[in-house]
Amino acid sequence: MRDMTMLTGSPVSPIGYKTPLTPEQEIETRAKLIQALQMSLDPNEVLNIFFTHLQSIVSVGGIQFRFPNNKDITKLGRDALHHCDYRLTTDEGYMGEIIFNRSKRFIEVELATLEMLLGSLVYPLRNALRYQSALQMALVDSLTRLGNRAALDNALRRELQLAERHQYELSLLMIDVDHFKHINDQHGHARGDEVLQAIA
């Protein structure tokens, strides 16, 4: 079984080892971290809060988080030679990968501490990812994956305000698919859906 002692104190070097906390300090530090992580439903802000609090516990030069889609990456701090990677999963599946890095090797007790602290990050981050996904789904048409009417209303309102504020001209292009009802009637709604997806 791993030693889960948390570390803190003054670093030996700018990126170095810290001295262990007492059990009371460990509980207090973790409670503060958990409370801070509940303050936002923005995944990037949750990661930033985690990174900021982590600095007083384990010296880390930077962190990267790769979102489940493997396209989006959040980078905080700086890249360095040594790193440790963790896949974050819950009973609902894969959430992403977090990478801690710094110029000095991580020691075993620090890795155990990082793993313990990740337990505090997982559910606030999951909640933030769910919330962002729900926001996206509320603004995206499930068939075409384009913005829906609510997204159009938001975009028009924003663009009209910007055009008015900056005295810009604004153009709007509308597309009408001629005889679309005929496609649905003759070939079925499944084929009509394919046409909409191709146009999108």
PDB file of C-alpha atoms in Angstrom, residues 7-178:
ATOM      1  CA  LEU A   7       3.702  17.364   1.562  1.00  0.00           C
ATOM      2  CA  THR A   8       4.072  21.095   2.160  1.00  0.00           C
ATOM      3  CA  GLY A   9       6.516  23.671   3.476  1.00  0.00           C
ATOM      4  CA  SER A  10       9.298  25.643   1.881  1.00  0.00           C
ATOM      5  CA  PRO A  11      10.819  24.129  -1.214  1.00  0.00           C
ATOM      6  CA  VAL A  12      14.454  23.102  -1.174  1.00  0.00           C
ATOM      7  CA  SER A  13      14.761  24.665  -4.638  1.00  0.00           C
ATOM      8  CA  PRO A  14      12.312  26.567  -6.872  1.00  0.00           C
ATOM      9  CA  ILE A  15      11.038  23.216  -8.083  1.00  0.00           C
ATOM     10  CA  GLY A  16      11.907  20.790  -5.326  1.00  0.00           C
ATOM     11  CA  TYR A  17      10.733  18.702  -2.432  1.00  0.00           C
ATOM     12  CA  LYS A  18       8.593  19.952   0.425  1.00  0.00           C
ATOM     13  CA  THR A  19       8.382  18.860   4.049  1.00  0.00           C
ATOM     14  CA  PRO A  20       5.519  16.607   5.251  1.00  0.00           C
ATOM     15  CA  LEU A  21       2.340  17.959   6.833  1.00  0.00           C
ATOM     16  CA  THR A  22       0.995  16.800  10.147  1.00  0.00           C
ATOM     17  CA  PRO A  23      -2.221  14.740   9.922  1.00  0.00           C
ATOM     18  CA  GLU A  24      -4.211  17.780  11.122  1.00  0.00           C
ATOM     19  CA  GLN A  25      -2.649  20.026   8.466  1.00  0.00           C
ATOM     20  CA  GLU A  26      -3.321  17.345   5.869  1.00  0.00           C
ATOM     21  CA  ILE A  27      -7.036  17.250   6.725  1.00  0.00           C
ATOM     22  CA  GLU A  28      -7.292  21.047   6.742  1.00  0.00           C
ATOM     23  CA  THR A  29      -5.434  21.407   3.436  1.00  0.00           C
ATOM     24  CA  ARG A  30      -7.565  18.794   1.708  1.00  0.00           C
ATOM     25  CA  ALA A  31     -10.785  20.341   3.077  1.00  0.00           C
ATOM     26  CA  LYS A  32      -9.752  23.756   1.703  1.00  0.00           C
ATOM     27  CA  LEU A  33      -8.977  22.195  -1.672  1.00  0.00           C
ATOM     28  CA  ILE A  34     -12.319  20.396  -1.832  1.00  0.00           C
ATOM     29  CA  GLN A  35     -14.175  23.583  -0.898  1.00  0.00           C
ATOM     30  CA  ALA A  36     -12.279  25.645  -3.493  1.00  0.00           C
ATOM     31  CA  LEU A  37     -12.923  23.102  -6.256  1.00  0.00           C
ATOM     32  CA  GLN A  38     -16.688  23.441  -5.718  1.00  0.00           C
ATOM     33  CA  MET A  39     -16.585  27.154  -6.643  1.00  0.00           C
ATOM     34  CA  SER A  40     -16.794  26.800 -10.432  1.00  0.00           C
ATOM     35  CA  LEU A  41     -18.488  24.771 -13.144  1.00  0.00           C
ATOM     36  CA  ASP A  42     -15.941  25.792 -15.772  1.00  0.00           C
ATOM     37  CA  PRO A  43     -13.528  22.849 -16.312  1.00  0.00           C
ATOM     38  CA  ASN A  44     -10.587  25.169 -17.031  1.00  0.00           C
ATOM     39  CA  GLU A  45     -11.248  27.179 -13.870  1.00  0.00           C
ATOM     40  CA  VAL A  46     -11.540  23.970 -11.787  1.00  0.00           C
ATOM     41  CA  LEU A  47      -8.135  22.892 -13.131  1.00  0.00           C
ATOM     42  CA  ASN A  48      -6.679  26.332 -12.413  1.00  0.00           C
ATOM     43  CA  ILE A  49      -7.960  26.213  -8.812  1.00  0.00           C
ATOM     44  CA  PHE A  50      -6.479  22.722  -8.406  1.00  0.00           C
ATOM     45  CA  PHE A  51      -3.118  23.834  -9.823  1.00  0.00           C
ATOM     46  CA  THR A  52      -3.013  26.914  -7.582  1.00  0.00           C
ATOM     47  CA  HIS A  53      -3.792  24.935  -4.407  1.00  0.00           C
ATOM     48  CA  LEU A  54      -1.409  22.166  -5.423  1.00  0.00           C
ATOM     49  CA  GLN A  55       1.560  24.564  -5.345  1.00  0.00           C
ATOM     50  CA  SER A  56       1.507  24.749  -1.537  1.00  0.00           C
ATOM     51  CA  ILE A  57       1.440  20.958  -1.223  1.00  0.00           C
ATOM     52  CA  VAL A  58       3.655  19.489  -3.961  1.00  0.00           C
ATOM     53  CA  SER A  59       6.015  21.487  -6.170  1.00  0.00           C
ATOM     54  CA  VAL A  60       4.731  21.150  -9.715  1.00  0.00           C
ATOM     55  CA  GLY A  61       6.002  23.223 -12.627  1.00  0.00           C
ATOM     56  CA  GLY A  62       2.906  22.758 -14.743  1.00  0.00           C
ATOM     57  CA  ILE A  63      -0.066  20.592 -15.520  1.00  0.00           C
ATOM     58  CA  GLN A  64      -1.813  19.624 -18.729  1.00  0.00           C
ATOM     59  CA  PHE A  65      -5.285  18.195 -19.029  1.00  0.00           C
ATOM     60  CA  ARG A  66      -6.390  16.382 -22.171  1.00  0.00           C
ATOM     61  CA  PHE A  67     -10.134  16.298 -22.513  1.00  0.00           C
ATOM     62  CA  PRO A  68     -11.890  13.065 -23.570  1.00  0.00           C
ATOM     63  CA  ASN A  69     -12.239  14.264 -27.183  1.00  0.00           C
ATOM     64  CA  ASN A  70      -8.391  14.363 -27.412  1.00  0.00           C
ATOM     65  CA  LYS A  71      -8.641  17.725 -29.212  1.00  0.00           C
ATOM     66  CA  ASP A  72      -8.817  20.163 -26.319  1.00  0.00           C
ATOM     67  CA  ILE A  73      -5.844  20.575 -23.980  1.00  0.00           C
ATOM     68  CA  THR A  74      -5.599  22.910 -21.005  1.00  0.00           C
ATOM     69  CA  LYS A  75      -2.027  23.876 -20.065  1.00  0.00           C
ATOM     70  CA  LEU A  76      -1.168  25.640 -16.819  1.00  0.00           C
ATOM     71  CA  GLY A  77       2.326  26.574 -15.688  1.00  0.00           C
ATOM     72  CA  ARG A  78       5.291  25.489 -17.755  1.00  0.00           C
ATOM     73  CA  ASP A  79       6.505  22.319 -19.449  1.00  0.00           C
ATOM     74  CA  ALA A  80       9.439  20.486 -17.915  1.00  0.00           C
ATOM     75  CA  LEU A  81      11.486  17.339 -18.401  1.00  0.00           C
ATOM     76  CA  HIS A  82       9.994  15.075 -15.716  1.00  0.00           C
ATOM     77  CA  HIS A  83       6.319  14.215 -15.696  1.00  0.00           C
ATOM     78  CA  CYS A  84       3.755  11.789 -14.348  1.00  0.00           C
ATOM     79  CA  ASP A  85       0.512  11.020 -16.180  1.00  0.00           C
ATOM     80  CA  TYR A  86      -2.836   9.872 -14.800  1.00  0.00           C
ATOM     81  CA  ARG A  87      -5.955   8.728 -16.634  1.00  0.00           C
ATOM     82  CA  LEU A  88      -9.030  10.022 -14.817  1.00  0.00           C
ATOM     83  CA  THR A  89     -11.991   7.660 -14.811  1.00  0.00           C
ATOM     84  CA  THR A  90     -15.183   7.254 -12.839  1.00  0.00           C
ATOM     85  CA  ASP A  91     -17.854   4.579 -12.902  1.00  0.00           C
ATOM     86  CA  GLU A  92     -19.251   6.520 -15.888  1.00  0.00           C
ATOM     87  CA  GLY A  93     -16.064   6.131 -17.917  1.00  0.00           C
ATOM     88  CA  TYR A  94     -13.015   8.052 -19.121  1.00  0.00           C
ATOM     89  CA  MET A  95     -12.837  11.758 -18.193  1.00  0.00           C
ATOM     90  CA  GLY A  96      -9.447  12.692 -19.602  1.00  0.00           C
ATOM     91  CA  GLU A  97      -5.752  12.604 -18.771  1.00  0.00           C
ATOM     92  CA  ILE A  98      -3.820  14.884 -16.428  1.00  0.00           C
ATOM     93  CA  ILE A  99      -0.054  15.326 -16.656  1.00  0.00           C
ATOM     94  CA  PHE A 100       2.063  16.874 -13.890  1.00  0.00           C
ATOM     95  CA  ASN A 101       5.549  18.055 -14.823  1.00  0.00           C
ATOM     96  CA  ARG A 102       8.579  19.763 -13.360  1.00  0.00           C
ATOM     97  CA  SER A 103      12.350  19.896 -13.795  1.00  0.00           C
ATOM     98  CA  LYS A 104      13.111  17.546 -10.869  1.00  0.00           C
ATOM     99  CA  ARG A 105      11.998  13.909 -10.564  1.00  0.00           C
ATOM    100  CA  PHE A 106       8.939  13.200  -8.443  1.00  0.00           C
ATOM    101  CA  ILE A 107       9.630  11.043  -5.390  1.00  0.00           C
ATOM    102  CA  GLU A 108       7.328   8.232  -4.316  1.00  0.00           C
ATOM    103  CA  VAL A 109       5.687  10.125  -1.448  1.00  0.00           C
ATOM    104  CA  GLU A 110       4.875  13.022  -3.817  1.00  0.00           C
ATOM    105  CA  LEU A 111       3.294  10.645  -6.320  1.00  0.00           C
ATOM    106  CA  ALA A 112       1.154   9.192  -3.536  1.00  0.00           C
ATOM    107  CA  THR A 113       0.151  12.718  -2.523  1.00  0.00           C
ATOM    108  CA  LEU A 114      -0.748  13.638  -6.104  1.00  0.00           C
ATOM    109  CA  GLU A 115      -2.882  10.508  -6.373  1.00  0.00           C
ATOM    110  CA  MET A 116      -4.686  11.352  -3.142  1.00  0.00           C
ATOM    111  CA  LEU A 117      -5.323  14.931  -4.285  1.00  0.00           C
ATOM    112  CA  LEU A 118      -6.612  13.704  -7.633  1.00  0.00           C
ATOM    113  CA  GLY A 119      -9.367  12.003  -5.649  1.00  0.00           C
ATOM    114  CA  SER A 120     -10.483  15.500  -4.608  1.00  0.00           C
ATOM    115  CA  LEU A 121     -10.369  16.764  -8.203  1.00  0.00           C
ATOM    116  CA  VAL A 122     -12.239  13.990 -10.010  1.00  0.00           C
ATOM    117  CA  TYR A 123     -15.842  14.729  -9.022  1.00  0.00           C
ATOM    118  CA  PRO A 124     -15.733  18.546  -9.196  1.00  0.00           C
ATOM    119  CA  LEU A 125     -14.094  18.210 -12.625  1.00  0.00           C
ATOM    120  CA  ARG A 126     -16.673  15.619 -13.702  1.00  0.00           C
ATOM    121  CA  ASN A 127     -19.481  17.965 -12.612  1.00  0.00           C
ATOM    122  CA  ALA A 128     -17.922  20.839 -14.566  1.00  0.00           C
ATOM    123  CA  LEU A 129     -17.516  18.662 -17.677  1.00  0.00           C
ATOM    124  CA  ARG A 130     -21.145  17.521 -17.402  1.00  0.00           C
ATOM    125  CA  TYR A 131     -22.347  21.096 -17.015  1.00  0.00           C
ATOM    126  CA  GLN A 132     -20.380  22.270 -20.066  1.00  0.00           C
ATOM    127  CA  SER A 133     -21.704  19.316 -22.052  1.00  0.00           C
ATOM    128  CA  ALA A 134     -25.285  20.162 -21.042  1.00  0.00           C
ATOM    129  CA  LEU A 135     -24.745  23.785 -22.094  1.00  0.00           C
ATOM    130  CA  GLN A 136     -23.397  22.639 -25.443  1.00  0.00           C
ATOM    131  CA  MET A 137     -26.257  20.198 -25.977  1.00  0.00           C
ATOM    132  CA  ALA A 138     -28.775  22.951 -25.213  1.00  0.00           C
ATOM    133  CA  LEU A 139     -27.343  25.003 -28.079  1.00  0.00           C
ATOM    134  CA  VAL A 140     -26.580  22.285 -30.653  1.00  0.00           C
ATOM    135  CA  ASP A 141     -28.935  20.443 -32.988  1.00  0.00           C
ATOM    136  CA  SER A 142     -28.434  16.722 -32.435  1.00  0.00           C
ATOM    137  CA  LEU A 143     -28.841  15.847 -36.127  1.00  0.00           C
ATOM    138  CA  THR A 144     -26.624  18.420 -37.839  1.00  0.00           C
ATOM    139  CA  ARG A 145     -24.341  19.245 -34.874  1.00  0.00           C
ATOM    140  CA  LEU A 146     -24.816  22.909 -35.816  1.00  0.00           C
ATOM    141  CA  GLY A 147     -26.167  25.607 -33.556  1.00  0.00           C
ATOM    142  CA  ASN A 148     -29.908  25.376 -32.929  1.00  0.00           C
ATOM    143  CA  ARG A 149     -32.491  28.177 -32.732  1.00  0.00           C
ATOM    144  CA  ALA A 150     -31.367  29.192 -29.215  1.00  0.00           C
ATOM    145  CA  ALA A 151     -27.762  29.404 -30.439  1.00  0.00           C
ATOM    146  CA  LEU A 152     -28.918  31.460 -33.437  1.00  0.00           C
ATOM    147  CA  ASP A 153     -30.817  33.853 -31.170  1.00  0.00           C
ATOM    148  CA  ASN A 154     -27.748  34.263 -28.924  1.00  0.00           C
ATOM    149  CA  ALA A 155     -25.398  34.757 -31.880  1.00  0.00           C
ATOM    150  CA  LEU A 156     -27.698  37.275 -33.585  1.00  0.00           C
ATOM    151  CA  ARG A 157     -28.127  39.261 -30.379  1.00  0.00           C
ATOM    152  CA  ARG A 158     -24.356  39.318 -29.798  1.00  0.00           C
ATOM    153  CA  GLU A 159     -23.484  40.216 -33.409  1.00  0.00           C
ATOM    154  CA  LEU A 160     -26.138  42.941 -33.594  1.00  0.00           C
ATOM    155  CA  GLN A 161     -24.798  44.511 -30.399  1.00  0.00           C
ATOM    156  CA  LEU A 162     -21.215  44.362 -31.706  1.00  0.00           C
ATOM    157  CA  ALA A 163     -22.205  45.841 -35.073  1.00  0.00           C
ATOM    158  CA  GLU A 164     -24.079  48.654 -33.357  1.00  0.00           C
ATOM    159  CA  ARG A 165     -21.299  49.369 -30.852  1.00  0.00           C
ATOM    160  CA  HIS A 166     -18.537  49.424 -33.492  1.00  0.00           C
ATOM    161  CA  GLN A 167     -20.667  50.966 -36.266  1.00  0.00           C
ATOM    162  CA  TYR A 168     -20.115  47.919 -38.535  1.00  0.00           C
ATOM    163  CA  GLU A 169     -22.394  46.724 -41.288  1.00  0.00           C
ATOM    164  CA  LEU A 170     -23.845  43.287 -40.672  1.00  0.00           C
ATOM    165  CA  SER A 171     -24.914  40.676 -43.222  1.00  0.00           C
ATOM    166  CA  LEU A 172     -27.000  37.570 -42.710  1.00  0.00           C
ATOM    167  CA  LEU A 173     -27.179  34.660 -45.139  1.00  0.00           C
ATOM    168  CA  MET A 174     -30.236  32.405 -45.059  1.00  0.00           C
ATOM    169  CA  ILE A 175     -30.374  29.093 -46.928  1.00  0.00           C
ATOM    170  CA  ASP A 176     -33.637  27.477 -47.960  1.00  0.00           C
ATOM    171  CA  VAL A 177     -33.627  23.903 -49.243  1.00  0.00           C
ATOM    172  CA  ASP A 178     -36.081  23.822 -52.134  1.00  0.00           C
TER     173      ASP A 178
END
